[in-house]
Structures are given as structure tokens and as C-alpha cells.
Coordinates of C-alpha atoms in Angstrom, one line a residue:
M953 CA -10.1 -26.0 6.6
C954 CA -8.6 -23.0 4.9
A955 CA -10.3 -23.8 1.6
A956 CA -13.7 -24.1 3.3
L957 CA -13.3 -20.8 5.1
L958 CA -12.3 -19.0 1.9
H959 CA -15.2 -20.3 -0.1
A960 CA -17.9 -20.3 2.6
S961 CA -20.7 -17.8 2.2
D962 CA -19.7 -16.1 5.4
A963 CA -16.4 -15.4 3.8
S964 CA -17.8 -13.3 1.0
L965 CA -15.6 -10.5 2.3
L966 CA -12.9 -12.1 0.3
C967 CA -14.7 -12.2 -3.0
C968 CA -15.4 -9.5 -5.6
A969 CA -14.9 -8.9 -9.2
E970 CA -11.2 -9.1 -10.0
N971 CA -11.4 -7.4 -13.4
S972 CA -11.7 -3.8 -12.0
D973 CA -8.7 -1.7 -13.0
S974 CA -9.8 1.8 -11.8
L975 CA -8.5 3.6 -8.8
D976 CA -10.7 6.6 -8.9
N977 CA -9.1 8.5 -6.0
L978 CA -5.5 7.7 -6.5
E979 CA -3.6 10.9 -6.2
E980 CA 0.0 11.5 -5.3
S981 CA 0.4 12.8 -1.8
P982 CA 3.5 14.7 -0.8
S983 CA 3.5 12.9 2.5
H984 CA 3.6 9.5 0.9
S985 CA 7.3 8.5 0.6
R986 CA 8.6 6.0 -1.8
G987 CA 10.4 3.0 -0.4
S988 CA 13.6 1.4 -1.3
A989 CA 13.0 -2.2 -0.5
A990 CA 14.3 -4.0 -3.5
V991 CA 13.0 -7.4 -4.5
Q992 CA 15.0 -9.5 -7.0
E993 CA 14.0 -12.7 -8.6
T994 CA 16.7 -15.4 -8.9
S995 CA 17.1 -17.8 -11.8
D996 CA 15.2 -20.5 -9.9
G997 CA 12.2 -18.3 -9.6
N998 CA 12.5 -17.5 -5.9
D999 CA 12.2 -14.0 -4.7
V1000 CA 14.9 -12.7 -2.4
F1001 CA 14.9 -9.3 -0.7
S1002 CA 18.0 -7.2 -1.1
N1003 CA 19.7 -5.8 2.0
Q1004 CA 19.6 -2.3 0.6
Q1005 CA 19.5 0.1 3.5
D1006 CA 16.6 2.5 3.6
E1007 CA 18.2 5.9 3.7
R1008 CA 15.1 8.0 3.7
D1009 CA 14.8 8.3 7.4
F1010 CA 13.7 11.9 8.0
G1011 CA 15.6 13.6 5.3
D1012 CA 12.6 14.5 3.2
H1013 CA 10.9 16.1 6.2
A1014 CA 14.0 18.0 7.1
G1015 CA 13.7 19.8 3.8
F1016 CA 10.1 20.5 4.5
F1017 CA 10.8 22.0 7.9
Q1018 CA 13.4 24.3 6.3
G1019 CA 10.9 25.7 3.9
E1020 CA 9.7 29.3 4.3
G1021 CA 6.1 28.7 3.0
S1022 CA 4.0 31.1 5.1
A1023 CA 0.4 29.9 5.1
D1024 CA 0.7 27.1 2.5
Y1025 CA 1.1 24.3 5.0
R1026 CA -1.7 25.7 7.1
E1027 CA -4.0 25.6 4.1
V1028 CA -3.0 22.0 3.4
L1029 CA -3.6 21.0 7.0
L1030 CA -7.1 22.6 6.9
A1031 CA -7.9 20.7 3.7
M1032 CA -6.8 17.4 5.2
E1033 CA -8.8 18.1 8.4
A1034 CA -11.9 18.7 6.2
K1035 CA -11.3 15.4 4.3
E1036 CA -10.1 13.1 7.0
K1037 CA -13.5 12.1 8.1
D1038 CA -13.9 10.2 4.9
F1039 CA -11.2 7.8 6.0
M1040 CA -12.0 7.4 9.7
P1041 CA -12.9 3.9 10.9
C1042 CA -16.0 3.5 13.0
W1043 CA -15.0 2.6 16.5
E1044 CA -18.5 1.6 17.5
K1045 CA -18.8 -1.0 14.8
V1046 CA -15.4 -2.4 15.5
D1047 CA -16.1 -2.5 19.3
A1048 CA -19.5 -4.2 18.6
Q1049 CA -17.7 -7.3 17.3
G1050 CA -16.8 -8.4 20.8
E1051 CA -14.2 -8.1 23.5
G1052 CA -11.6 -10.1 21.6
M1053 CA -11.6 -7.8 18.5
L1054 CA -9.3 -5.2 19.9
E1055 CA -6.8 -7.9 21.0
H1056 CA -7.0 -9.5 17.5
R1057 CA -6.5 -6.1 15.9
S1058 CA -3.5 -5.4 18.1
R1059 CA -1.9 -8.7 17.3
V1060 CA -2.3 -8.3 13.5
V1061 CA -1.1 -4.6 13.6
T1062 CA 2.0 -5.8 15.4
C1063 CA 2.6 -8.4 12.6
M1064 CA 2.0 -5.7 10.0
Q1065 CA 4.5 -3.4 11.6
D1066 CA 7.1 -6.2 11.7
L1067 CA 6.4 -7.0 8.0
C1068 CA 6.9 -3.4 7.0
R1069 CA 10.1 -3.3 9.0
K1070 CA 11.4 -6.4 7.3
L1071 CA 10.5 -5.0 3.9
R1072 CA 12.0 -1.6 4.8
F1073 CA 8.7 0.1 3.9
G1074 CA 8.2 3.7 4.9
D1075 CA 6.0 4.8 7.8
S1076 CA 3.4 6.1 5.4
T1077 CA 2.9 2.6 4.1
F1078 CA 2.5 1.1 7.5
F1079 CA 0.0 3.7 8.7
A1080 CA -2.0 3.5 5.5
A1081 CA -2.2 -0.3 5.9
V1082 CA -3.5 0.1 9.4
N1083 CA -6.1 2.6 8.1
L1084 CA -7.3 0.1 5.5
L1085 CA -7.5 -2.6 8.2
D1086 CA -9.5 -0.5 10.6
R1087 CA -11.9 0.8 7.9
F1088 CA -12.4 -2.8 6.7
L1089 CA -13.3 -3.9 10.2
S1090 CA -15.7 -1.1 10.3
V1091 CA -17.7 -2.4 7.4
H1092 CA -17.3 -6.2 7.9
A1093 CA -17.9 -8.1 11.1
V1094 CA -15.4 -10.9 11.2
K1095 CA -17.0 -13.7 13.0
D1096 CA -15.2 -15.7 15.6
D1097 CA -14.8 -18.8 13.4
L1098 CA -13.3 -16.6 10.7
R1099 CA -10.7 -14.8 12.8
V1100 CA -8.1 -17.2 11.5
L1101 CA -8.2 -15.0 8.5
F1102 CA -6.8 -12.0 10.3
P1103 CA -3.2 -12.5 9.2
L1104 CA -4.4 -12.8 5.6
I1105 CA -6.4 -9.5 5.9
G1106 CA -3.4 -7.8 7.5
I1107 CA -0.9 -8.8 4.9
A1108 CA -3.3 -7.9 2.1
C1109 CA -3.7 -4.4 3.6
V1110 CA 0.1 -4.0 3.6
S1111 CA 0.3 -5.1 0.0
I1112 CA -2.3 -2.6 -1.1
A1113 CA -0.6 0.2 0.8
A1114 CA 2.7 -0.7 -0.6
K1115 CA 1.4 -0.4 -4.1
M1116 CA 0.4 3.1 -3.3
A1117 CA 3.6 4.4 -1.6
E1118 CA 6.5 2.2 -2.4
V1119 CA 8.7 2.0 -5.5
H1120 CA 9.7 -1.7 -5.3
I1121 CA 6.7 -4.0 -4.6
P1122 CA 7.3 -7.5 -3.4
S1123 CA 5.5 -10.3 -5.2
L1124 CA 2.6 -12.1 -3.6
R1125 CA 4.8 -15.2 -3.3
S1126 CA 7.3 -13.2 -1.3
L1127 CA 4.5 -12.0 1.0
Q1128 CA 3.3 -15.5 1.4
A1129 CA 6.8 -16.7 2.4
L1130 CA 7.0 -13.9 5.0
M1131 CA 3.8 -15.1 6.6
G1132 CA 5.6 -18.3 7.7
P1133 CA 5.0 -21.9 6.9
N1134 CA 2.3 -22.4 9.6
L1135 CA -0.4 -20.3 7.8
P1136 CA -2.3 -22.2 5.1
F1137 CA -2.6 -19.3 2.7
N1138 CA -1.1 -18.9 -0.8
A1139 CA -0.6 -16.0 -3.2
Q1140 CA -4.1 -16.4 -4.7
H1141 CA -5.6 -16.0 -1.3
I1142 CA -3.8 -12.7 -0.7
Q1143 CA -4.8 -11.4 -4.1
R1144 CA -8.5 -12.3 -3.6
T1145 CA -8.4 -10.7 -0.1
E1146 CA -6.9 -7.5 -1.6
M1147 CA -9.7 -7.3 -4.1
G1148 CA -12.3 -7.9 -1.4
I1149 CA -10.8 -5.1 0.8
L1150 CA -10.7 -2.7 -2.2
S1151 CA -14.2 -3.5 -3.2
S1152 CA -15.5 -3.1 0.4
L1153 CA -13.8 0.3 0.7
G1154 CA -14.9 1.6 -2.6
W1155 CA -11.3 1.7 -3.8
A1156 CA -10.7 4.7 -1.6
V1157 CA -7.1 3.8 -0.7
N1158 CA -5.3 7.1 -0.8
C1159 CA -6.2 7.7 2.8
I1160 CA -5.4 10.4 5.3
T1161 CA -3.7 9.0 8.3
P1162 CA -2.1 10.6 11.4
Y1163 CA 1.2 10.2 9.7
T1164 CA 0.0 12.0 6.6
V1165 CA -0.8 15.2 8.6
L1166 CA 2.0 14.8 11.2
A1167 CA 4.7 16.9 9.4
Y1168 CA 2.2 19.7 8.9
V1169 CA 1.1 19.7 12.6
V1170 CA 4.8 19.7 13.7
K1171 CA 5.5 22.7 11.4
Q1172 CA 2.6 24.6 12.8
K1173 CA 3.6 23.8 16.3
C1174 CA 7.1 25.0 15.9
A1175 CA 6.4 27.9 13.5
E1176 CA 7.0 30.7 16.0
R1177 CA 10.2 29.2 17.5
P1178 CA 13.5 30.8 16.6
D1179 CA 15.1 27.3 16.5
R1180 CA 12.1 25.9 14.6
E1181 CA 14.1 23.9 12.0
G1182 CA 16.1 21.8 14.4
L1183 CA 13.3 21.6 16.9
A1184 CA 10.7 20.6 14.3
L1185 CA 12.8 17.7 13.1
A1186 CA 13.4 16.5 16.7
V1187 CA 9.7 16.8 17.5
F1188 CA 8.8 14.9 14.3
Q1189 CA 11.1 12.0 15.1
E1190 CA 9.8 11.6 18.6
A1191 CA 6.2 12.1 17.4
V1192 CA 6.6 9.2 14.9
Q1193 CA 7.7 7.0 17.8
Q1194 CA 4.7 8.1 19.8
L1195 CA 2.4 7.2 16.8
R1196 CA 4.0 3.8 16.4
T1197 CA 3.2 3.0 20.0
S1198 CA -0.3 4.5 20.1
V1199 CA -1.5 2.6 17.0
L1200 CA -2.2 -0.5 19.0
G1201 CA -4.6 1.2 21.4
K1202 CA -8.3 2.1 21.4
E1203 CA -7.6 5.8 21.3
Y1204 CA -6.1 5.5 17.9
L1205 CA -9.4 4.2 16.6
V1206 CA -11.5 6.8 18.3
R1207 CA -9.5 9.9 17.4
S1208 CA -9.4 11.5 14.0
A1209 CA -6.1 11.6 12.1
T1210 CA -5.4 15.2 13.1
E1211 CA -6.3 14.5 16.8
S1212 CA -3.9 11.6 17.0
A1213 CA -1.2 13.6 15.3
R1214 CA -1.7 16.6 17.6
A1215 CA -1.7 14.4 20.7
C1216 CA 1.6 12.8 19.7
V1217 CA 3.2 16.1 18.7
A1218 CA 2.2 17.7 22.0
L1219 CA 4.1 15.0 23.9
A1220 CA 7.0 15.1 21.6
F1221 CA 7.2 18.9 21.7
E1222 CA 7.3 18.9 25.5
G1223 CA 10.0 16.3 25.5
A1224 CA 12.1 18.2 23.0
L1225 CA 11.9 21.4 25.0
E1226 CA 13.0 19.5 28.1
A1227 CA 15.8 17.9 26.2
N1228 CA 17.0 21.2 24.8
A1229 CA 16.9 22.8 28.2
Q1230 CA 19.0 19.9 29.6
Q1231 CA 21.4 20.3 26.7
R1232 CA 21.8 24.0 27.3
Q1233 CA 22.4 23.4 31.0
A1234 CA 25.0 20.8 30.2
N1235 CA 26.7 23.2 27.8
D1236 CA 26.7 26.0 30.4
D1237 CA 28.1 23.7 33.0
G1238 CA 30.8 22.6 30.7
A1239 CA 31.7 26.2 29.8
I1240 CA 31.9 27.1 33.5
K1241 CA 34.0 24.1 34.2
R1242 CA 36.4 24.9 31.4
N1243 CA 36.7 28.5 32.5
R1244 CA 37.4 27.4 36.1
E1245 CA 40.1 25.0 35.0
G1246 CA 41.6 27.6 32.8
F1247 CA 41.9 30.1 35.7
E1248 CA 43.2 27.4 38.1
T1249 CA 45.9 26.2 35.8
G1250 CA 46.9 29.6 34.4
A1251 CA 45.8 28.6 30.9
Y1252 CA 44.6 32.2 30.4
P1253 CA 47.8 34.3 30.0
N1254 CA 46.3 37.6 31.2
K1255 CA 45.0 36.1 34.5
R1256 CA 47.0 35.3 37.5
A1257 CA 47.2 31.6 38.5
R1258 CA 45.4 30.9 41.7
S1259 CA 47.5 29.8 44.6
P1260 CA 46.1 26.9 46.6
T1261 CA 45.0 29.2 49.4
T1262 CA 43.5 31.9 47.3
P1263 CA 39.7 31.8 46.8
L1264 CA 38.7 31.2 43.2
C1265 CA 36.4 34.2 43.0
S1266 CA 39.4 36.6 43.6
Q1267 CA 41.0 35.5 40.4
W1268 CA 38.1 36.6 38.2
L1269 CA 39.8 39.9 37.4
F1270 CA 38.6 41.6 34.2

């Protein structure tokens, strides 16, 4: 059945010339982090993934938030806003494919997220892969009888994005193994699907996603705060979590990259301010408690110890 699907005329989305070697718009983006998922090949030819811990976390962005660049990041953000429309999916075309399309998309995006987590890929890789998927669905209507190909399309998008953002790229055989034994796809199917996606999107794969602009939006939001460095990192971390959740919904498809980033940053910023206020209150309460205990026990040598019957306030003699 799989072979018939892959070679049917309706499945032309998987077929294109495989001898193209140009990536016209491939540029290095400062927001695209390089991964540390290592793939090793054993003597028997099997790929095994190392257990190397991804130590990037938010360290790169912490340095970015500490920078003193005045208007530079604002200029970059404006440039991204001007260009992001070139990488926006068309929600109307995706929605026109039927009620089940959004559910299928949500399921495959969840699988893509799990795959990126297993491979220790960075967030930039995951969100770029989702962008490729959404834009592909905007130019190709996947018919009901071909939706069995969704896992194949999703894993091909992850593979393409990884080649753009990661240092260590897993082999197609490794990706095939991670798809599980129940899916009748092999490495050649993944490769052909990659080429079909690239051809459909005009090789425009260095895309602008909400994650691409997120750090710049955070820095702009926190620029006037006296505690901007620590606050910005806290806001960024929470905003990433918000993005990971929102990626499954319709709003993620409807909004531009900057709109999605700003919405997540607004929620994260409000939460960070509330958390800071609670922490300050807890610190103040702790200081008051320590002072009170010091006066009661005579821990402060210049103060009289309070007798059991003396009101505490009378011992606050300065």
C-alpha cells in the first residue's frame, strides 16, 4: 500500500528532481543555535545516539540579554517583521482541507516535538520544522487517502530543519528507526519527501519563526527595566514554554511570527513580574521574621531582650 501511495500521481508532492544542490537563501541566523546531539555509527553499521547532554539551554540568550546594544536589536526586529510574511503559512488554504486537517497537524507536530526532544535538537530546529510543515500544507492539499503520509512529511521537515541548525545530523536510517516499526517507510522515502518539500517551498528554508524573533521581542519588552538582564532571561524561558504549547493551536497558524512571539512574551512578562513581587514579599517577610527572632532572643547585643510580658514593639529602640 505504501509503495502505491508513494508512486501514485496524487502523491506527486513527494517527487522532484533530486540533483539540485543550491540553497539560494541559506544564511546564518544568530537565532539558529547549533545542536549537540551526536550520532555515532557502530562497526555493524547501526546508528546509535549518544547520551550527550544538551548544555545550551538558555546560555546563548543570557549573553544576548546582557549586551548593551542600543538600537541594534530594534533594527533587526524591524527587518524580521518586514520579511516574516514571506514565511507565513496560509491558514485559509490549510483550513480548506477539511475539519480533520488541524487534528492531523496537531498530532504530527506533537510527534515532531517528541523527535526533536529525543535527538536533543534546539528549539530553533523544532519551530523551523513546524514552519516548513505549515507552509507545505499551504501549497499542497493532502487528500484523505494520503494522510497516512503525515508522519513521513513531519519527519522530513525535521530532517531539513536539522540540516540548517544542528551540528550533528542523524542519518536517514536513524530517523527511520525512530519512526517506529509500524510505519512502512524507509530512508529513501524520507529523502524523496525532503526533496519534494524543498521543491514545493522554492528552497526557502531559512525561515523566520516566532522563536527566531522571540529573544529580540523579550529584549525590547524588558529594555527599560532596571533588572532587565535577569528579568529578560526569566521572561524568555517562560515565553518559550508558551510557544511550545501554542504551536498546536489554530492561532499559531493565523498569527505572524512576531505576533505569536509578542503574545507569548506578554503572558510571560506578566508572570515574571508577579513571581518577582512574590519573591520580594517572601524576602521581606523573612527579614522581618529574622529581626523579630533576634530581638526576642537577645541576638542583637545592643537591644534588651524582651520579657514574656513586654510588647514586642517596645523593644524596637534605636
